[in-house]
PDB file of C-alpha atoms in Angstrom:
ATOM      1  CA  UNK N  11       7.769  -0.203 -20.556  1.00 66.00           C
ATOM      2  CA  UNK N  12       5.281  -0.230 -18.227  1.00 87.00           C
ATOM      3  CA  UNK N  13       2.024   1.169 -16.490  1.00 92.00           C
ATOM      4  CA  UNK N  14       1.729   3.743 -13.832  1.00 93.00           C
ATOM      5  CA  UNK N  15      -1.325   4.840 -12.308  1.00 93.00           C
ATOM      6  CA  UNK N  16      -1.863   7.224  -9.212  1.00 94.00           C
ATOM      7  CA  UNK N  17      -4.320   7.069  -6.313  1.00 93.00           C
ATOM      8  CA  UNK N  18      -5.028   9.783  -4.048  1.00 93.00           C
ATOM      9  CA  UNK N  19      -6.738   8.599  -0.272  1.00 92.00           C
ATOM     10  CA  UNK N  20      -7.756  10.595   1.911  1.00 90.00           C
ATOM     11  CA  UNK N  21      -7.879   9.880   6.114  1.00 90.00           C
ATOM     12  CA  UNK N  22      -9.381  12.641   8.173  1.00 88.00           C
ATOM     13  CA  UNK N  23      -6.972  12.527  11.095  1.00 89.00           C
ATOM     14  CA  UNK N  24      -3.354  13.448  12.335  1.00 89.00           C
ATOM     15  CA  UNK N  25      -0.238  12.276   9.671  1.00 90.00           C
ATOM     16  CA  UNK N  26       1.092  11.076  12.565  1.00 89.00           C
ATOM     17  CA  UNK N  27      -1.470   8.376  13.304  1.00 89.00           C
ATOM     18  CA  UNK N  28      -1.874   7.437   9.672  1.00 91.00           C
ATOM     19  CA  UNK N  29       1.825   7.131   8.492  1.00 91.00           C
ATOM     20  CA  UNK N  30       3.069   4.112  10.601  1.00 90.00           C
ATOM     21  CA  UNK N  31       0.788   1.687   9.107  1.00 90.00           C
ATOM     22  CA  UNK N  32       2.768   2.769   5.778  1.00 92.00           C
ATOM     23  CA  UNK N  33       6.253   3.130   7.221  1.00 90.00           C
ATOM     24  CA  UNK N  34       5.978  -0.323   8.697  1.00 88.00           C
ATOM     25  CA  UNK N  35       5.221  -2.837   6.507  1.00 89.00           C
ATOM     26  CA  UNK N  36       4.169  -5.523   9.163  1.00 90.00           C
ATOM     27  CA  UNK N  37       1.068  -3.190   9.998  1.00 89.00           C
ATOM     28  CA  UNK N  38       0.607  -2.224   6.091  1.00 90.00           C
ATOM     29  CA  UNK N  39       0.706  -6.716   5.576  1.00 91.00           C
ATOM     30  CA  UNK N  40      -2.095  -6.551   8.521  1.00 90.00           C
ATOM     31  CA  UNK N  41      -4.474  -4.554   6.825  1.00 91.00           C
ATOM     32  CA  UNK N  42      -3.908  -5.943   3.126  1.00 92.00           C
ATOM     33  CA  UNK N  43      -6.600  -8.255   2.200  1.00 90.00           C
ATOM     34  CA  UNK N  44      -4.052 -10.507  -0.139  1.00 89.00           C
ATOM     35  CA  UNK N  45      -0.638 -10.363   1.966  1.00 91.00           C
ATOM     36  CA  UNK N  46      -0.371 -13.061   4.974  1.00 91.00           C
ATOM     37  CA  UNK N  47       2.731 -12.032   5.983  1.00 92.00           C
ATOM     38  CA  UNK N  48       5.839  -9.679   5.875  1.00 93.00           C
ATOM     39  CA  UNK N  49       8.766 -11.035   7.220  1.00 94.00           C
ATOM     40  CA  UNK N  50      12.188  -8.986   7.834  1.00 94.00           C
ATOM     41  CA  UNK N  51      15.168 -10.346   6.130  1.00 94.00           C
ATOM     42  CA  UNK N  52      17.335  -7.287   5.982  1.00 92.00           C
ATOM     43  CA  UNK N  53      17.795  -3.716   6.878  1.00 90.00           C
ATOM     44  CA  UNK N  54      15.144  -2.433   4.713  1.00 91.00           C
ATOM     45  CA  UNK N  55      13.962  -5.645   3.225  1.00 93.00           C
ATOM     46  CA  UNK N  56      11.172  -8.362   3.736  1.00 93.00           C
ATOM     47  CA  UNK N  57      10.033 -11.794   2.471  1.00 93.00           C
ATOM     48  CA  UNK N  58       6.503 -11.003   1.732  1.00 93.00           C
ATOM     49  CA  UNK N  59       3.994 -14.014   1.885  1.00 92.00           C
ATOM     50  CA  UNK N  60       0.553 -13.044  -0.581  1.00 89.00           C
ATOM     51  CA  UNK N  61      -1.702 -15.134  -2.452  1.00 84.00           C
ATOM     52  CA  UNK N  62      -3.186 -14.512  -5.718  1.00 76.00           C
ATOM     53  CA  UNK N  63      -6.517 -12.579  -6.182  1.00 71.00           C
ATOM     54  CA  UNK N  64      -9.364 -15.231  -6.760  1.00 73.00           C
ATOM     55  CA  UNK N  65      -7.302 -18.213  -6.113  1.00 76.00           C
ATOM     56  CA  UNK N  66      -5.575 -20.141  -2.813  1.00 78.00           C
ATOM     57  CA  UNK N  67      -2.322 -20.020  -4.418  1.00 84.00           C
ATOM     58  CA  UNK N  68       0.654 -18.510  -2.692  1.00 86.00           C
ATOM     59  CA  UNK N  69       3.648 -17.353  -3.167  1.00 87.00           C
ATOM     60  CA  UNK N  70       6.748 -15.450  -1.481  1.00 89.00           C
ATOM     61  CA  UNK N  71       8.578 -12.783  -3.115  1.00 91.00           C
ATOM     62  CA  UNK N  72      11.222  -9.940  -2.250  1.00 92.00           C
ATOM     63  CA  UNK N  73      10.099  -6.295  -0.977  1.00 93.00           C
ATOM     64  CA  UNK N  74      12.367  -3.441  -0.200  1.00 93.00           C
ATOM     65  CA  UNK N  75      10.903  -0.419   1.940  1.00 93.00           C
ATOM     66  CA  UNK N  76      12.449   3.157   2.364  1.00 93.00           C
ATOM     67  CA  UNK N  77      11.311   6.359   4.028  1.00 89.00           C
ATOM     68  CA  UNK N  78      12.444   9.631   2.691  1.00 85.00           C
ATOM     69  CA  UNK N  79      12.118  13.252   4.280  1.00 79.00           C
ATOM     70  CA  UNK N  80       9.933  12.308   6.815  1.00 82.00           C
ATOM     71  CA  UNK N  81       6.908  12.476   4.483  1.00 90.00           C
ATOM     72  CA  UNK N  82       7.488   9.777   1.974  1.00 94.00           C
ATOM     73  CA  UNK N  83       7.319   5.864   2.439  1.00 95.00           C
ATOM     74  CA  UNK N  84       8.439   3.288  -0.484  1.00 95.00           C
ATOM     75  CA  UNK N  85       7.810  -0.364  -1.606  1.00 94.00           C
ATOM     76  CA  UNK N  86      10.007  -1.962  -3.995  1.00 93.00           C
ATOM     77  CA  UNK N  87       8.417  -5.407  -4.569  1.00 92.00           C
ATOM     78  CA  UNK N  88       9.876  -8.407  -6.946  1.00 90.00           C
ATOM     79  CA  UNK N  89       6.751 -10.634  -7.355  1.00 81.00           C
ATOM     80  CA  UNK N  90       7.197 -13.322  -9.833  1.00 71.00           C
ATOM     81  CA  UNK N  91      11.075 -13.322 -10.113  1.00 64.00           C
ATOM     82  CA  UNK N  92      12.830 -11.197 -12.380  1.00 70.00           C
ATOM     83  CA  UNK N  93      10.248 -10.689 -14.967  1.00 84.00           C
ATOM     84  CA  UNK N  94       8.019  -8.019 -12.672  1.00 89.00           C
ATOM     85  CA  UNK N  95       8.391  -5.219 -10.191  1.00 92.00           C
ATOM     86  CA  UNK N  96       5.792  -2.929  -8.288  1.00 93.00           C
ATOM     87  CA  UNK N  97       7.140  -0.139  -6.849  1.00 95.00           C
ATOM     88  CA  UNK N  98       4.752   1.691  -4.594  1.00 95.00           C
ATOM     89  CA  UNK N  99       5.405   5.441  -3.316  1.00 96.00           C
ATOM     90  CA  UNK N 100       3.191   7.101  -0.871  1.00 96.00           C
ATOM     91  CA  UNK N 101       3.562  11.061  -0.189  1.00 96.00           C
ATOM     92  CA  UNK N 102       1.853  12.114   2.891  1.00 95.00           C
ATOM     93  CA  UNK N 103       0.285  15.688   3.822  1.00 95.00           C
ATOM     94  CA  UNK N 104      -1.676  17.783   5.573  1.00 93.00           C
ATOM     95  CA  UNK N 105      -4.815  19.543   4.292  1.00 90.00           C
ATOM     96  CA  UNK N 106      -7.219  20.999   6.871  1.00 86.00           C
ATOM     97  CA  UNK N 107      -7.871  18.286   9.439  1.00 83.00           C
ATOM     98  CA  UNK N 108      -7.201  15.674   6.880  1.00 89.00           C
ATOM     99  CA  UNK N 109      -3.937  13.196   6.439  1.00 92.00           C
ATOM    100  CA  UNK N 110      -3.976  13.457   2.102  1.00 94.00           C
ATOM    101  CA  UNK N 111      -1.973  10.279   0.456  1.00 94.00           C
ATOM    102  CA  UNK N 112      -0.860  10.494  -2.876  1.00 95.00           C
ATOM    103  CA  UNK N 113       0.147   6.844  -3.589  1.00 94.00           C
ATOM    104  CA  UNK N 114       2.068   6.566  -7.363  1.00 95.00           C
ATOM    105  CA  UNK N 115       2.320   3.041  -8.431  1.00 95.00           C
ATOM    106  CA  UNK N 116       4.743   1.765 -11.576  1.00 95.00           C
ATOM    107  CA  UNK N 117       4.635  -2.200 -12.681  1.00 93.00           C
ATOM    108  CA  UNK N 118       6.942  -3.038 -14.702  1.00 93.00           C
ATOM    109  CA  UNK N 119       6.514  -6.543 -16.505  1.00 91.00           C
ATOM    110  CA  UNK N 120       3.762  -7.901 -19.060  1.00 89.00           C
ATOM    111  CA  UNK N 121       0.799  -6.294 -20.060  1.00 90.00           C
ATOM    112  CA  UNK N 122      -1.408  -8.514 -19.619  1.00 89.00           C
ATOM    113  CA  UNK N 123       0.066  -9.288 -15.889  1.00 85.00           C
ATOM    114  CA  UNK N 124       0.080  -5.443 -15.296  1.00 89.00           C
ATOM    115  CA  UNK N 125      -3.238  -4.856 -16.357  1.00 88.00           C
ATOM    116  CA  UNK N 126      -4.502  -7.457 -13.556  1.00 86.00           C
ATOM    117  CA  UNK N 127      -2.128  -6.486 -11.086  1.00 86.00           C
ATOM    118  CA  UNK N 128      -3.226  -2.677 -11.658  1.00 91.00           C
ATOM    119  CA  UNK N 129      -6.822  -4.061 -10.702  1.00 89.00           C
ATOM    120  CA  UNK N 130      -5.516  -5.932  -7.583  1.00 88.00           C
ATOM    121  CA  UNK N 131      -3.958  -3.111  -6.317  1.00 91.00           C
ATOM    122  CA  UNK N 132      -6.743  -0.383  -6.532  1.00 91.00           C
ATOM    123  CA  UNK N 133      -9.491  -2.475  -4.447  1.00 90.00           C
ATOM    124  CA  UNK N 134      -6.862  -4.149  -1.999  1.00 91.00           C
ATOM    125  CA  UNK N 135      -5.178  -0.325  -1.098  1.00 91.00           C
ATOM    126  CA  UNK N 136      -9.078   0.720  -1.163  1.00 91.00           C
ATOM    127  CA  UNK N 137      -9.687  -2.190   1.770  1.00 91.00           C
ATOM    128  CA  UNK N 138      -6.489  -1.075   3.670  1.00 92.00           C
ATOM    129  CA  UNK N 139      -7.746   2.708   3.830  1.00 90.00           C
ATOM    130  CA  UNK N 140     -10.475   1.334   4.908  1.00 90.00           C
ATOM    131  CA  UNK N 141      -8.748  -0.209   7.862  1.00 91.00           C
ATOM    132  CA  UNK N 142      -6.164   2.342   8.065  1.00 91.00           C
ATOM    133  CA  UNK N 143      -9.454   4.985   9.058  1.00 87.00           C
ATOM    134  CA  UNK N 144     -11.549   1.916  11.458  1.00 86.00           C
ATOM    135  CA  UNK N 145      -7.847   2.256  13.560  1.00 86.00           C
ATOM    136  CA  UNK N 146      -7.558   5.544  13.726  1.00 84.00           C
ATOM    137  CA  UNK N 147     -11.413   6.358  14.450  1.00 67.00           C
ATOM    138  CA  UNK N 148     -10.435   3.755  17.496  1.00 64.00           C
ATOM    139  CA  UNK N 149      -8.014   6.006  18.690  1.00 56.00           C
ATOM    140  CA  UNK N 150      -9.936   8.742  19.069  1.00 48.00           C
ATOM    141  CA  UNK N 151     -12.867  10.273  21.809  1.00 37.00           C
ATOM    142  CA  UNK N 152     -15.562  11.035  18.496  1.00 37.00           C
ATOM    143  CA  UNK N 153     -16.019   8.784  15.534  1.00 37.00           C
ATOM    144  CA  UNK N 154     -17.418  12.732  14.106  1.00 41.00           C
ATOM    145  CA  UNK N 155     -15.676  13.845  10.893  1.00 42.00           C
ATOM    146  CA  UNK N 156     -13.521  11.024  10.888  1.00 38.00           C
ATOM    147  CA  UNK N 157     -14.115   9.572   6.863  1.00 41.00           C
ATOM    148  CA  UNK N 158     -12.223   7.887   3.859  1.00 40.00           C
ATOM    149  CA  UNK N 159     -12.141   8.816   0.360  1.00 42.00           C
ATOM    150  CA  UNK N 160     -10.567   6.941  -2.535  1.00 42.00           C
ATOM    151  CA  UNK N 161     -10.219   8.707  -5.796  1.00 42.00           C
ATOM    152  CA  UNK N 162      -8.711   7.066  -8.584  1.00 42.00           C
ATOM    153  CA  UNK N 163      -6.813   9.053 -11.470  1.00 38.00           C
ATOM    154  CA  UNK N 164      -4.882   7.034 -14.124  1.00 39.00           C
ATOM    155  CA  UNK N 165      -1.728   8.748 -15.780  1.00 36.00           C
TER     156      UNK N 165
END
């Protein structure tokens, strides 16, 4: 049980100055509009300190974070105790000048919950491309050809 959707982003720039702010999930916390903090508590996990779309509550939960073959980065995050998990996996490549993300996301808990978590997610990973490509246009000598594109397929 459960729903899975997939987004594909696109960052015109190098992998390697678009990766670390998914590798490290202190930078990925800066950029997200709902998480205030991300916390180490292990190896490979965090405390993760978000509040809830449309609301000032808060709340702390468990996330674990991996990075496989260089070219894959993923989130395992426990929100709302046993009865939910998110797990978040980002695939990174090259395409022309162009970093392309393919980010595959399952939640597994309620409906209901899903279904408004699966709306939270799209338009706060939408606002952290967003800030992902403001950083990296920073970095460089020309703002020229630098863009962002979000498309959105649901499987």
């Amino acid at each position: 049980m459960g729903l899975s959707f997939v987004l594909h982003h696109s960052v015109k720039s190098e992998t390697e100055k678009v990766k670390p702010f998914f590798e490290h999930i202190e930078r990925f916390a800066e950029l997200h509009p709902l998480i205030q903090s991300a916390t180490k508590s292990g190896e490979k996990e965090y405390i993760i300190r978000e509040r809830m779309p449309f609301s000032f509550f808060r709340f702390n939960y468990k996330a674990d974070v991996s990075v496989h073959n260089g070219n894959e980065v993923q989130y395992i995050a426990y929100p709302f105790f046993l009865i939910m998990t998110i797990k978040f996996k980002f695939v990174f490549s090259k395409e022309d000048n162009a970093t392309m993300i393919t980010e595959s996301v399952h939640i597994k808990g309620p409906p209901v919950i899903s279904h408004i978590l699966k709306n939270a997610v799209i338009g706060s990973h939408k606002k952290i491309l967003e800030g992902v490509k403001k950083l990296v246009e920073s970095w460089t000598l020309s703002n020229e050809g630098h863009t962002t594109d979000v498309l959105v397929s649901f499987i």
